[in-house]
Tab-separated table of C-alpha atoms in Angstrom:
chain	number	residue	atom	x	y	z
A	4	UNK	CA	23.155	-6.096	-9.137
A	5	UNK	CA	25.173	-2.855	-9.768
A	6	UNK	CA	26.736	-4.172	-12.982
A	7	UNK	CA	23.495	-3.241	-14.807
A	8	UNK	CA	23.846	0.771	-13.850
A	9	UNK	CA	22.032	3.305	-11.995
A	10	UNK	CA	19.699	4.348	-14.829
A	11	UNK	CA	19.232	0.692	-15.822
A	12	UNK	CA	17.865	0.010	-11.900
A	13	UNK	CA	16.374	3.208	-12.129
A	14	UNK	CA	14.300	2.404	-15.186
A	15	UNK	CA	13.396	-1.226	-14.198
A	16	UNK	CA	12.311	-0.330	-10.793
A	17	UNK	CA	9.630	2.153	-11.776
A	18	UNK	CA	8.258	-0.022	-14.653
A	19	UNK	CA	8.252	-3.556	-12.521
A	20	UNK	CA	6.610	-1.469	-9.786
A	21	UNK	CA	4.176	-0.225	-11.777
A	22	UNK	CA	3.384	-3.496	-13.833
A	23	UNK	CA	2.595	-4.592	-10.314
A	24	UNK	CA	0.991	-1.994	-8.640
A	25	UNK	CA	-1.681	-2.170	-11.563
A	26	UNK	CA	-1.915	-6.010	-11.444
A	27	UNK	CA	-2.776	-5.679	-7.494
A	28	UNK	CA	-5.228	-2.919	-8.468
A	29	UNK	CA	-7.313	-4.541	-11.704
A	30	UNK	CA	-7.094	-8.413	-9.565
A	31	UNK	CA	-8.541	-7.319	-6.025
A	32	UNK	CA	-10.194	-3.667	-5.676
A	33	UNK	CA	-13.259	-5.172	-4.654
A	34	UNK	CA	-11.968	-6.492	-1.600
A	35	UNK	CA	-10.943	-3.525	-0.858
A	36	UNK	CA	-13.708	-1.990	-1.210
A	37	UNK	CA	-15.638	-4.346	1.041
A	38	UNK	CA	-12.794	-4.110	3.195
A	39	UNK	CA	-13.316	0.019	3.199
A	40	UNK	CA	-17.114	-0.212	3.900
A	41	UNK	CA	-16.697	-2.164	7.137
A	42	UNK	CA	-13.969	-0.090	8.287
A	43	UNK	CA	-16.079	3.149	7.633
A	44	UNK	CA	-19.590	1.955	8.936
A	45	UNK	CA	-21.273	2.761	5.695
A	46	UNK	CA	-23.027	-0.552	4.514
A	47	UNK	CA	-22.106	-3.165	2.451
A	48	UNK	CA	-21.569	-2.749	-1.121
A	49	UNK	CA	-23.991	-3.165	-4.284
A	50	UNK	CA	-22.357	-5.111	-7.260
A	51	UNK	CA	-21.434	-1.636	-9.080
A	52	UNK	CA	-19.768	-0.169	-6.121
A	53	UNK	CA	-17.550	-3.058	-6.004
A	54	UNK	CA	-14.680	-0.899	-8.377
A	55	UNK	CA	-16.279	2.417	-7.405
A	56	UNK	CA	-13.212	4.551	-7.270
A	57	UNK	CA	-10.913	2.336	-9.185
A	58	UNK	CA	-9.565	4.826	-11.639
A	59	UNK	CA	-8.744	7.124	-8.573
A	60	UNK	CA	-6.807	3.996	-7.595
A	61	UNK	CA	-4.954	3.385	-10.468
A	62	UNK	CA	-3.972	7.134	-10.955
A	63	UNK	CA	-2.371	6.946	-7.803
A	64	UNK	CA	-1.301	3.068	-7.766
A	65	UNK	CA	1.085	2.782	-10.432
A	66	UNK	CA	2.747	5.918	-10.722
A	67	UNK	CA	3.608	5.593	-7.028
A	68	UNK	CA	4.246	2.031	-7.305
A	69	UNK	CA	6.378	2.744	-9.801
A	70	UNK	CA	8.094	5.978	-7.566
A	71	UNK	CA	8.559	3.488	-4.323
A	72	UNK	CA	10.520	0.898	-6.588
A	73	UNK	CA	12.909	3.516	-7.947
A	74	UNK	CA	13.599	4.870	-4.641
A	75	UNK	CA	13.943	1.603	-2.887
A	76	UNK	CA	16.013	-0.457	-5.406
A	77	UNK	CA	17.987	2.693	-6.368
A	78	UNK	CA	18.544	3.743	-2.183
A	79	UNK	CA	18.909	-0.031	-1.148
A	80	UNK	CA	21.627	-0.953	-4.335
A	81	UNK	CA	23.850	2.044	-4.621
A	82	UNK	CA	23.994	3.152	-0.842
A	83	UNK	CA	22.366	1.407	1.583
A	84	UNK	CA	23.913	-1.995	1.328
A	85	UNK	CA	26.986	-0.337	0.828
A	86	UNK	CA	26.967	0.737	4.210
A	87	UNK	CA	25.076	-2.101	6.024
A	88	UNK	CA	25.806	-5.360	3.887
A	89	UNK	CA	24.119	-7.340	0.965
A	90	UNK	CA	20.639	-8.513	1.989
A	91	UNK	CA	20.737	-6.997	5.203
A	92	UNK	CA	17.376	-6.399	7.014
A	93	UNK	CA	19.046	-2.468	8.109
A	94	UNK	CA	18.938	-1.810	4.113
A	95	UNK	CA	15.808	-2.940	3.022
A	96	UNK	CA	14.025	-1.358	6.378
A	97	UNK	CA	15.717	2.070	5.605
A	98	UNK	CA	15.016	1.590	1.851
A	99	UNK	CA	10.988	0.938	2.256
A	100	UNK	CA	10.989	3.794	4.483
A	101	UNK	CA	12.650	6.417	1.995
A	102	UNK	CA	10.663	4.755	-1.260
A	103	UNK	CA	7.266	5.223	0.822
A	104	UNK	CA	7.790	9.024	1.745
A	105	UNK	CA	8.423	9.783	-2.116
A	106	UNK	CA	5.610	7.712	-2.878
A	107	UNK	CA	3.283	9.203	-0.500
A	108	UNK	CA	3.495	12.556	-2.396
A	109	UNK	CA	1.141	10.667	-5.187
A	110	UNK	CA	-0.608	7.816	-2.806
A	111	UNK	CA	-2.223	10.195	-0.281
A	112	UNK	CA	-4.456	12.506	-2.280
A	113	UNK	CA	-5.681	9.479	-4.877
A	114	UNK	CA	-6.187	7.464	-1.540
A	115	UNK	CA	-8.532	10.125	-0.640
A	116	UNK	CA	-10.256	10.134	-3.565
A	117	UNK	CA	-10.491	6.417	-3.545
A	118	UNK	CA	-11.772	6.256	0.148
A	119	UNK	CA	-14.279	8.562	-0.439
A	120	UNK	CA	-15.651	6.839	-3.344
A	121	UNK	CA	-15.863	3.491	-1.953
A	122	UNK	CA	-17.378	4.714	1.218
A	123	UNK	CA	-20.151	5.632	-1.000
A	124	UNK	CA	-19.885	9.521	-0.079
A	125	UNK	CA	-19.174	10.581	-3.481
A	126	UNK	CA	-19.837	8.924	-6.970
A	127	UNK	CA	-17.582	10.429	-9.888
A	128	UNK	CA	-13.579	11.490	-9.628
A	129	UNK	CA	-13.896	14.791	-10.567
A	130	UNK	CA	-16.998	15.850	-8.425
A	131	UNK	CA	-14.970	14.683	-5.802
A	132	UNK	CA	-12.004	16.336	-6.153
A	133	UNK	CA	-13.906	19.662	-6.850
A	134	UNK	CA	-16.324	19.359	-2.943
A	135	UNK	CA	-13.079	17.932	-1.164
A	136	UNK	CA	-11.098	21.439	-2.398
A	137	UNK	CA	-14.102	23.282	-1.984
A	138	UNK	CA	-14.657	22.146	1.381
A	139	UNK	CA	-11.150	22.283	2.306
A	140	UNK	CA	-8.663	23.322	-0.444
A	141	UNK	CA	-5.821	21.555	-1.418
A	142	UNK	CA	-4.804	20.358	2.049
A	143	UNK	CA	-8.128	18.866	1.762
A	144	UNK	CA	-6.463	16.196	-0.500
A	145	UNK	CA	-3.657	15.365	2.026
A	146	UNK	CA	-6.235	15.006	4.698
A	147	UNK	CA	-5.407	11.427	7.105
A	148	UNK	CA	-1.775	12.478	5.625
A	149	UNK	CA	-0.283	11.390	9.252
A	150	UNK	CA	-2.734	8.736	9.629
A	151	UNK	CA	-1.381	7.435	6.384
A	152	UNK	CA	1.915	7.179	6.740
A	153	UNK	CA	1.777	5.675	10.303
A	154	UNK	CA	0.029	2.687	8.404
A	155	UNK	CA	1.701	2.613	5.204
A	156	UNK	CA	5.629	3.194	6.419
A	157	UNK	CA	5.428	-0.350	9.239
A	158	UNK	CA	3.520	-1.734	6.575
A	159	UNK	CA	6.093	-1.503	3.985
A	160	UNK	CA	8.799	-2.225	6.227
A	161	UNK	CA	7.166	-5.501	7.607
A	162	UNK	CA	6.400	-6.715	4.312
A	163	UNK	CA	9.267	-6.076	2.146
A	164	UNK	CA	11.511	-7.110	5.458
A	165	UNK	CA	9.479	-10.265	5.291
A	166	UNK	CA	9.464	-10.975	2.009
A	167	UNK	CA	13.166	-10.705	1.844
A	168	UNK	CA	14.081	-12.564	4.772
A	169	UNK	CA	12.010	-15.023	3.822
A	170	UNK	CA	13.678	-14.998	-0.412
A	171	UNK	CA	17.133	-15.488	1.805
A	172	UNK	CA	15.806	-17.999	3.908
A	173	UNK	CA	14.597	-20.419	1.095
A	174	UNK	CA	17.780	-20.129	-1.069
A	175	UNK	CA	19.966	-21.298	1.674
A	176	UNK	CA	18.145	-24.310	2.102
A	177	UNK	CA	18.101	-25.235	-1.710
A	178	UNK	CA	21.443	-26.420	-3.374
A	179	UNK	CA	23.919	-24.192	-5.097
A	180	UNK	CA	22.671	-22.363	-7.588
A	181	UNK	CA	19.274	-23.358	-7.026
A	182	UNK	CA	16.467	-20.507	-7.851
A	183	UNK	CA	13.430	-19.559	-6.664
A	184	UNK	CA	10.185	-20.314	-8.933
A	185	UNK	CA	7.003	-19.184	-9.319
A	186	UNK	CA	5.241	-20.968	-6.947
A	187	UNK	CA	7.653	-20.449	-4.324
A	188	UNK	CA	7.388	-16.317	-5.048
A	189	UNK	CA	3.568	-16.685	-4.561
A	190	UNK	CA	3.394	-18.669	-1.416
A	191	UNK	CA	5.892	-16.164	0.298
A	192	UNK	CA	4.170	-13.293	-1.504
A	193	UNK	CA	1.206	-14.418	0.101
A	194	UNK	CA	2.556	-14.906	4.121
A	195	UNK	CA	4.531	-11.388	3.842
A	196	UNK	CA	1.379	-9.770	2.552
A	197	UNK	CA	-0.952	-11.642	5.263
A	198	UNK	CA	1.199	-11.487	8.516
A	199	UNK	CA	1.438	-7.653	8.111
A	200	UNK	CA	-2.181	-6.843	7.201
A	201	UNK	CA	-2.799	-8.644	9.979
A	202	UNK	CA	0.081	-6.330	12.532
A	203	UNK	CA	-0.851	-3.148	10.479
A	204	UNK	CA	-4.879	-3.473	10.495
A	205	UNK	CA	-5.724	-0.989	13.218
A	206	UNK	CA	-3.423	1.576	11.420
A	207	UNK	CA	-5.528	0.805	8.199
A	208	UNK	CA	-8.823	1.642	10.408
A	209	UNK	CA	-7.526	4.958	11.557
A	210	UNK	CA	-6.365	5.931	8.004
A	211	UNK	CA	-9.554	4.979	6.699
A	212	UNK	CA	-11.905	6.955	9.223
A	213	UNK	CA	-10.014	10.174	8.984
A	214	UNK	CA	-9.746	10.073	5.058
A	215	UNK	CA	-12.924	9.639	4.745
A	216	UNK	CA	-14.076	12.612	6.468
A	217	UNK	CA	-12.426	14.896	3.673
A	218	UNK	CA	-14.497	17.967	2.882
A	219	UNK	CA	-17.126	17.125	5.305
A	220	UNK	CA	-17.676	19.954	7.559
A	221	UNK	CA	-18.589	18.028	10.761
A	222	UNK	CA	-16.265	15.675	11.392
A	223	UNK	CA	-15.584	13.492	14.311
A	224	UNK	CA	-11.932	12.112	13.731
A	225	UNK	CA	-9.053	14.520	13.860
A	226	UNK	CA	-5.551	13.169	14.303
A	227	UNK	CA	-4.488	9.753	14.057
A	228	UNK	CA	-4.239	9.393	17.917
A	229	UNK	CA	-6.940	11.486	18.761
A	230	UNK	CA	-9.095	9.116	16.127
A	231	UNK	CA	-7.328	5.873	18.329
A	232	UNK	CA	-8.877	7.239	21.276
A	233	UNK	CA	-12.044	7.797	20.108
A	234	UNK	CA	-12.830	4.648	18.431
A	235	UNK	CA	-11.606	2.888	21.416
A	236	UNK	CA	-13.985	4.911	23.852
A	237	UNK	CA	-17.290	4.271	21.570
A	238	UNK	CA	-16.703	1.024	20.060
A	239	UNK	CA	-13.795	-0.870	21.935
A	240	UNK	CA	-10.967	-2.393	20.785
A	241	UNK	CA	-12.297	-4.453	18.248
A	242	UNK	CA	-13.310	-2.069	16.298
A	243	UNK	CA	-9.661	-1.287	15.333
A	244	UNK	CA	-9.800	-4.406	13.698
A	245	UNK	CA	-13.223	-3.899	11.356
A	246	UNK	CA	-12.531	-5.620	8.130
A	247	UNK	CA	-9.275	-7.644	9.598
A	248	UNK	CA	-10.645	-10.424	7.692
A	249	UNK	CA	-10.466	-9.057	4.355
A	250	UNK	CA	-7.876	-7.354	4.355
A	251	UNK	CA	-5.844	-10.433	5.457
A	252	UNK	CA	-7.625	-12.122	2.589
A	253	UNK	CA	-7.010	-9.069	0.021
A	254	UNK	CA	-3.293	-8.629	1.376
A	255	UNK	CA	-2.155	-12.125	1.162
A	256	UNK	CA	-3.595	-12.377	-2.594
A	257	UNK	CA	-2.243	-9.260	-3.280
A	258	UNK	CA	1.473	-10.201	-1.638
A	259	UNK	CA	1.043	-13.311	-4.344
A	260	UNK	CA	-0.389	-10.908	-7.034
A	261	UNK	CA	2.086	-8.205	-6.874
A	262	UNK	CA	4.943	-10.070	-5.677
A	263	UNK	CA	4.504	-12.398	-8.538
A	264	UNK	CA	3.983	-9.385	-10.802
A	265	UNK	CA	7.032	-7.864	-9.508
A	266	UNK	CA	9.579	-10.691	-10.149
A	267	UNK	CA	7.811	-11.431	-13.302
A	268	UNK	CA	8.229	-7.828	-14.775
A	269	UNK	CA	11.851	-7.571	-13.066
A	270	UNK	CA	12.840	-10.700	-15.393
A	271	UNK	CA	11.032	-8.979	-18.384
A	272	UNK	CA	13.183	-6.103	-18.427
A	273	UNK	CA	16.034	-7.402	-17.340
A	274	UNK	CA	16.226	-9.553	-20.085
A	275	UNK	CA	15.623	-6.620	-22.566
């Protein structure tokens, strides 16, 4: 792996992460957004909503994408399993972590945006941008900012953990120098992405109420804990777990989308 460089892993990281950040995006927003609706109580979606908010999306998607794969192959490569061993789970838990908290810089105000949008509380980018900074100012845009990363840094950690383990698992069992093909990639694409939408769903629900409150001026979700407790009091349990269904559904074809995407584009440039 280090034989190509640090630029070189640099360079490939950011553009396979992006290639697949986009792929994820363009395949399954509108599960998302159906997933978004139930979460946030605001009615199901016409057919036009479906990719309300997509651009947001995709301005935030891929250059973040592409910001969590230079972190994490770049952190993981060149320190990280330096310290802690090749393919160790210590590396790539540490390594998810650090490429999420750079990527969160770009992922938290277009996830905003893109909450807001396919909630069905505002209808164009730039109208929203303009009443959430308004409203709020810029902090506005970084509102659900803890909420956020108390969903996104287990989720990243549980999925590329799992996807990992489970790349290690399936070479030992084939014969020297087997590899692992498409098929293979997609299937455990598709359990890593699954299993922790599944774990993380509740943390999705909290993210997804207090976002959605940006540049509202009365609000009934504050913190991410405060927002646990009150969903809990008025609705129960359960309701931690509004749209669990598709978002297991949009996670485990987006683990096989952009896990597919990923190897696909790593093999692209690597060959270049």
């Amino acid at each position: 792996k280090k034989t190509k460089g640090f630029g070189r892993t640099l360079v490939d990281g950011m553009l396979a992460g992006a290639v697949a950040g986009a792929a994820v995006d363009l395949a399954l927003y509108p599960l998302d957004t159906v997933k978004t609706r139930l979460q946030t109580k605001t009615g199901a979606p016409s057919f036009q909503e479906l990719y309300s908010g997509l651009s947001a999306s995709l301005a935030g998607h891929v250059p973040s994408s592409a910001l969590f794969f230079a972190v994490y192959q770049t952190s993981k490569v060149y320190v990280l399993e330096g310290v802690f061993g090749g393919g160790s789970a210590a590396s790539q838990l540490i390594a998810s972590g650090l490429g999420n908290i750079a990527a969160s810089t770009i992922r938290v105000p277009t996830e905003v945006v893109k909450t807001r949008m396919q909630s069905g509380n505002a209808a164009e980018v730039g109208e929203c941008v303009r009443d959430i900074v308004k409203a709020d100012g810029v902090k506005g845009l970084f509102r659900g900012y803890p909420a956020f990363l108390l969903r996104d840094l287990p989720f990243d950690a549980i999925e590329f953990l799992a996807y990992e383990q489970l790349r290690l698992i399936y070479l030992a069992t084939l014969a020297s120098g087997g590899q692992i093909g498409d098929v293979e990639t997609a299937v455990i694409g598709a359990l890593a992405g699954g299993i922790t939408g599944a774990l993380t769903c509740p943390l999705d629900t909290i993210r997804a109420r207090t976002m959605n409150e940006a540049g509202l001026s009365d609000r009934l979700y504050d913190g991410p804990f405060e927002t646990a407790k009150a969903i809990v009091e008025e609705e129960g349990v359960a309701a931690l777990f509004s749209g669990v269904v598709p978002r297991v559904v949009w996670l485990s074809l987006g683990g096989t989308v952009f896990f597919s995407s990923l190897e696909a584009a790593r093999s692209f440039f690597a060959a270049l």
